[in-house]
Coordinates of C-alpha atoms in Angstrom, one line a residue:
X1 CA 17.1 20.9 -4.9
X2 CA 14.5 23.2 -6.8
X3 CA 13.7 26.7 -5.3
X4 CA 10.5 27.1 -3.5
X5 CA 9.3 28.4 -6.6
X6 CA 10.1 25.9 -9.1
X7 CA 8.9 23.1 -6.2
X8 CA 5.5 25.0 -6.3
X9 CA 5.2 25.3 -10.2
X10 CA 5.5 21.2 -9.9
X11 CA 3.0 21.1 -7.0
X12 CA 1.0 22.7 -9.5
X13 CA 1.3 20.4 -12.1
X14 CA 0.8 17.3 -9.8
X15 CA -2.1 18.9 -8.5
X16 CA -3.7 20.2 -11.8
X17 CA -3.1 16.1 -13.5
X18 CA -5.3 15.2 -10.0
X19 CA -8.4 17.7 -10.9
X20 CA -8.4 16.5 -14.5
X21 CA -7.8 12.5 -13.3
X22 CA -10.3 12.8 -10.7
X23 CA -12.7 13.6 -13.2
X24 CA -12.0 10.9 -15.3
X25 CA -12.0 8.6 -12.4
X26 CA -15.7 9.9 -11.4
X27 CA -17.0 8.9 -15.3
X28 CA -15.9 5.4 -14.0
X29 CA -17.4 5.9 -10.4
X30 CA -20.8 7.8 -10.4
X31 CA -21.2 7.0 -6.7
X32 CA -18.3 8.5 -5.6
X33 CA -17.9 12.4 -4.8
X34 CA -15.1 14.4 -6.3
X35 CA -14.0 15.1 -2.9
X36 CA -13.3 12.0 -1.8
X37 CA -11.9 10.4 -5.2
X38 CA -9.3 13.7 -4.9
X39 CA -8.6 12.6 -1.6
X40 CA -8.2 8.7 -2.2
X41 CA -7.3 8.2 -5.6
X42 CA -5.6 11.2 -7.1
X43 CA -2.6 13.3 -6.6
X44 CA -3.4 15.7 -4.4
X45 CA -2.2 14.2 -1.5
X46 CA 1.1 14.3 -3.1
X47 CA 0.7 18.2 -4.6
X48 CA 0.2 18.9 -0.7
X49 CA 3.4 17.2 0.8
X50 CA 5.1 18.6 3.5
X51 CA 7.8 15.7 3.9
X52 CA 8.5 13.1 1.6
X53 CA 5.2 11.3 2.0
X54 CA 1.9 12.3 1.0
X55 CA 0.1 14.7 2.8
X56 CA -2.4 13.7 5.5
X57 CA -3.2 16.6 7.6
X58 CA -5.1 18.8 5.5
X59 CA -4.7 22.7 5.6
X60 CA -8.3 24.3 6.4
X61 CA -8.0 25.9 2.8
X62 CA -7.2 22.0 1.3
X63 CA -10.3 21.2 2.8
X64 CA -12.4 24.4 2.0
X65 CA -11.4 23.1 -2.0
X66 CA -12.7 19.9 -1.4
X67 CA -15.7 21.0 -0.2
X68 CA -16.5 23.3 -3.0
X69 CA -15.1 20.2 -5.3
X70 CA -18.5 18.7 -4.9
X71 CA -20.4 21.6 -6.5
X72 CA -18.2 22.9 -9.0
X73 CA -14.3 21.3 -9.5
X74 CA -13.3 23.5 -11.9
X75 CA -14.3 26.7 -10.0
X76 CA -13.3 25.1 -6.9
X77 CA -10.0 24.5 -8.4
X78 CA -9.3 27.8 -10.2
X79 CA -10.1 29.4 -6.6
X80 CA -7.4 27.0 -5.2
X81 CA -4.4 27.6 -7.3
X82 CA -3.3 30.9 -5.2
X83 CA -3.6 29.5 -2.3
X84 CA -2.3 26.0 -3.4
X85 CA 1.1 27.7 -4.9
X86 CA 1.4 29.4 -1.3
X87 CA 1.4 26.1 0.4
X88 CA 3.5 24.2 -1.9
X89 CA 6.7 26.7 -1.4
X90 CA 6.3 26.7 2.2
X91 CA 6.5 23.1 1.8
X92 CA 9.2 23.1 -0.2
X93 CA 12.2 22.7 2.2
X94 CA 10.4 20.1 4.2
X95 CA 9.8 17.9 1.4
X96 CA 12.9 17.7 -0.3
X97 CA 14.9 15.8 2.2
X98 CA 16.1 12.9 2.4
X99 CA 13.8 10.1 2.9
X100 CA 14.4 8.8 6.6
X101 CA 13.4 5.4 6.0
X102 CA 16.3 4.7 3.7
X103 CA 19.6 4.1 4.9
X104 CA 22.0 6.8 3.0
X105 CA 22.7 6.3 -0.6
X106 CA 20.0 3.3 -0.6
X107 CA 16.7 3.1 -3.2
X108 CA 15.8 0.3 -1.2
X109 CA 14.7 -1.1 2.3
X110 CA 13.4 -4.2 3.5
X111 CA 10.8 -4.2 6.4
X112 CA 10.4 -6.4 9.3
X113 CA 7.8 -9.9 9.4
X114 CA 4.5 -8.5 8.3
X115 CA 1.5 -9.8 10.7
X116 CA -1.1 -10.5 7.8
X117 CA 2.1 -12.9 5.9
X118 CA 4.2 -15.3 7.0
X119 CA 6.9 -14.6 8.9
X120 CA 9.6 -16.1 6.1
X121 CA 8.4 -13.2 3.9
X122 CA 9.8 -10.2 3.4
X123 CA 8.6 -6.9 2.0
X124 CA 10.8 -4.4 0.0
X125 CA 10.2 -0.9 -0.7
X126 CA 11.1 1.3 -2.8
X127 CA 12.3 5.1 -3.6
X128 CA 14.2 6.9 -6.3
X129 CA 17.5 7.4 -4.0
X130 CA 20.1 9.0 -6.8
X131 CA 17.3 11.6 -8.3
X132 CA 17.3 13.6 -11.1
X133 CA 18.9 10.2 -12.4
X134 CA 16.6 6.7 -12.2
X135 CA 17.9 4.0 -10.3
X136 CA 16.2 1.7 -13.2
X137 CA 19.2 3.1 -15.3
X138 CA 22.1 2.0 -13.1
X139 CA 21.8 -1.2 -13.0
X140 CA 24.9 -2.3 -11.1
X141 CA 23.9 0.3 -8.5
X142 CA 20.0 -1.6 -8.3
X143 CA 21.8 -4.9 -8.0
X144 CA 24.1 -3.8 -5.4
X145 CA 21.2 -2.5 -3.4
X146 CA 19.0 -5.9 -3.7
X147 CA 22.0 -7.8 -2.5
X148 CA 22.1 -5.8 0.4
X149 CA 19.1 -5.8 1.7
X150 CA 19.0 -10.0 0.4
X151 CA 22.1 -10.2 3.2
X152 CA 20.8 -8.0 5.6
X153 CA 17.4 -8.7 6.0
X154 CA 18.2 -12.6 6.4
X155 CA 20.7 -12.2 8.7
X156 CA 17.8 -10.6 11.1
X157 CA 15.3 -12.5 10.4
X158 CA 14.4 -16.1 9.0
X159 CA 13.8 -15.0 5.4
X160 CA 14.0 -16.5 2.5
X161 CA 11.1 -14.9 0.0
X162 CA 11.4 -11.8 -1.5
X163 CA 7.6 -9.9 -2.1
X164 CA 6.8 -6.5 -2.9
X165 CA 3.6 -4.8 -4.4
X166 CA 4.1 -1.6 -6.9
X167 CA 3.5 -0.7 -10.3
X168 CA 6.6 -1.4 -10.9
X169 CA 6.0 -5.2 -11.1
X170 CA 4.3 -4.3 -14.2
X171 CA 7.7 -2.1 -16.0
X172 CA 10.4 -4.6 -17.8
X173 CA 12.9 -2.6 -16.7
X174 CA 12.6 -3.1 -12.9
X175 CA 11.4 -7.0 -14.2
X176 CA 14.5 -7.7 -15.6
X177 CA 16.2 -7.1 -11.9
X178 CA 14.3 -10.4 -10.6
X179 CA 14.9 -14.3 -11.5
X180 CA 11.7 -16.0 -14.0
X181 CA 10.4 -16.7 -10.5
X182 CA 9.4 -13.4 -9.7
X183 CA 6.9 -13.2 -12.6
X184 CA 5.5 -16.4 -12.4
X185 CA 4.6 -15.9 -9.0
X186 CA 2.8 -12.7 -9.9
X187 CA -0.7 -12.1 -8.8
X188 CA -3.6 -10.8 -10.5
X189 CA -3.1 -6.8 -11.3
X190 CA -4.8 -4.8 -9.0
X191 CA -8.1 -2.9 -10.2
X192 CA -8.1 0.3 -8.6
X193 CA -6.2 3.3 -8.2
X194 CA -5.1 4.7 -5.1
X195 CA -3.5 7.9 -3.6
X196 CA -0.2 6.2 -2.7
X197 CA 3.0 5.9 -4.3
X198 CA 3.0 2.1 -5.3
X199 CA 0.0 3.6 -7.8
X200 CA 1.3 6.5 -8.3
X201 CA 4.6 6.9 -8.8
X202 CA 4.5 5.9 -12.1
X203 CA 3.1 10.0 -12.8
X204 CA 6.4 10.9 -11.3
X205 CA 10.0 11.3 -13.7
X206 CA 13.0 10.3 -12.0
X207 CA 13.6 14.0 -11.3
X208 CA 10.6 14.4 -9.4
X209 CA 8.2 16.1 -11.3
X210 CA 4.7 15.1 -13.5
X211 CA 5.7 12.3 -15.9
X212 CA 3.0 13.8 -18.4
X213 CA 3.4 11.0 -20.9
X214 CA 1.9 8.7 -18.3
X215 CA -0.3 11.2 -16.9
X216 CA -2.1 11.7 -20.7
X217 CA -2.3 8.3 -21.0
X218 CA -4.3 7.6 -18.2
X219 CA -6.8 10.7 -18.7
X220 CA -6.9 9.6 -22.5
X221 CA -8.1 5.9 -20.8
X222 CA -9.0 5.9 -17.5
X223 CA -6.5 2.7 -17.1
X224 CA -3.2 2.7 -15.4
X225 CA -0.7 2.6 -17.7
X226 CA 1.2 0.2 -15.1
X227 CA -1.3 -1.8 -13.2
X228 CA 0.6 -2.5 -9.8
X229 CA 0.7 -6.0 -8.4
X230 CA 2.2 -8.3 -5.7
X231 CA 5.1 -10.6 -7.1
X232 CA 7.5 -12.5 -5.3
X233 CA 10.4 -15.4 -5.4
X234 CA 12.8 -17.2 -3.3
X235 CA 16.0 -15.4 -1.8
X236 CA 18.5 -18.6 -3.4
X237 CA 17.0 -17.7 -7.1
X238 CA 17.0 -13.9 -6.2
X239 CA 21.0 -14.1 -5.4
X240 CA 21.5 -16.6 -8.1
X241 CA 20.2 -14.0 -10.9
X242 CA 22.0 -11.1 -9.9
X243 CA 24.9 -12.7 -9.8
X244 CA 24.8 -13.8 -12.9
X245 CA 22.8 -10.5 -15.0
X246 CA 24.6 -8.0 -12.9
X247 CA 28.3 -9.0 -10.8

């Protein structure tokens, strides 16, 4: 766990990567204002975190910045910092806990019948559960947890197809967790970029902080370096390829 100080320093980082992406973003999307791409498709939801999900109730200072985004971001942002940094290490005990929709000791979950699918689909999620390490380098620990959630979730409910949407489905390494299936079942990458983690996360290290090799390469193009998508396969090919890749 960082101290409230080193917790703000990365709340800085996060939050100065979202000034210089929403800028980038706006050169793609004239018609938008600066306040609401910061708001929608940046980090600074995340920079503002008081829990371990982005931020959604706004502090009136928050909001005074992204007013005075619209006129001037740099200025608006320089003005910010101060008050940003204060924030950020009050925030700091409340946002690094354990993520409460995760069993203990679990990257992954699985989540009830969805009403927009049908109801033999289920949806996994995801969250770096063994930080500063990456679950994408313990393999056997992954596998473990996709088996688990494979037996639980289908003992509760008719499963028996595996979905989830994430940049992810665009990294080998997580790839190489799922059965050929998995890929050619995946759907066209998605175009935009949004202020949520299954865009996002891929400007986050395993640790927690700015990943700023991703970050650069997005400012340098104004394209995802991992465009997120929806794959999915069948629970029998799912079990059948980690049992033989990983067990």
């Amino acid at each position: 766990m960082w101290s409230d100080k080193e917790f703000a320093r990365n709340c800085l980082e996060f939050f100065d990567f979202a000034v210089a992406s929403a800028k980038v973003f706006k050169k793609l999307n004239p018609e938008k204002t600066f306040s609401e791409i910061l708001k929608n498709h940046t980090m600074l939801p995340w920079s503002l975190r008081n829990s371990t999900a982005e931020c959604s109730n706004y502090p009136a200072s928050a909001l005074a910045f992204l007013e005075e985004a619209d006129s001037d971001p740099d200025k608006a942002a320089a003005k910010f910092h101060p008050e940003l940094e204060k924030i950020a290490a009050a925030n700091s005990s409340s946002a690094q806990v354990w993520n409460p929709q995760f069993k203990p000791g679990m990257s992954l979950r699985w989540q009830g019948p969805h009403p927009d699918l049908e109801p033999n689909i289920c949806i996994i999620h995801m969250w770096n559960g063994i930080a500063p390490k990456s679950f994408l380098n313990e393999k056997r620990y992954l596998a473990e947890n996709f088996m688990s959630i494979l037996d639980e979730s289908q003992k509760a409910h008719p499963f028996d197809t595996l979905q989830t949407f994430s940049w992810l489905n665009a990294n080998l390494r997580f790839l190489s967790f799922f059965p050929q299936e998995w890929q050619d079942n995946a759907q066209e990458p998605h175009p935009g970029m949004y202020a949520n983690m299954g865009f996002l996360g891929q400007f986050v290290t395993a640790d927690g902080r700015l990943n700023k090799k991703t970050a650069q390469m997005y400012l340098d193009s104004g394209e995802l370096p991992f465009k997120p998508r929806t794959c999915f396969c069948s629970y029998e090919a799912m079990r059948e390829h980690l049992k033989k890749n990983f067990f």
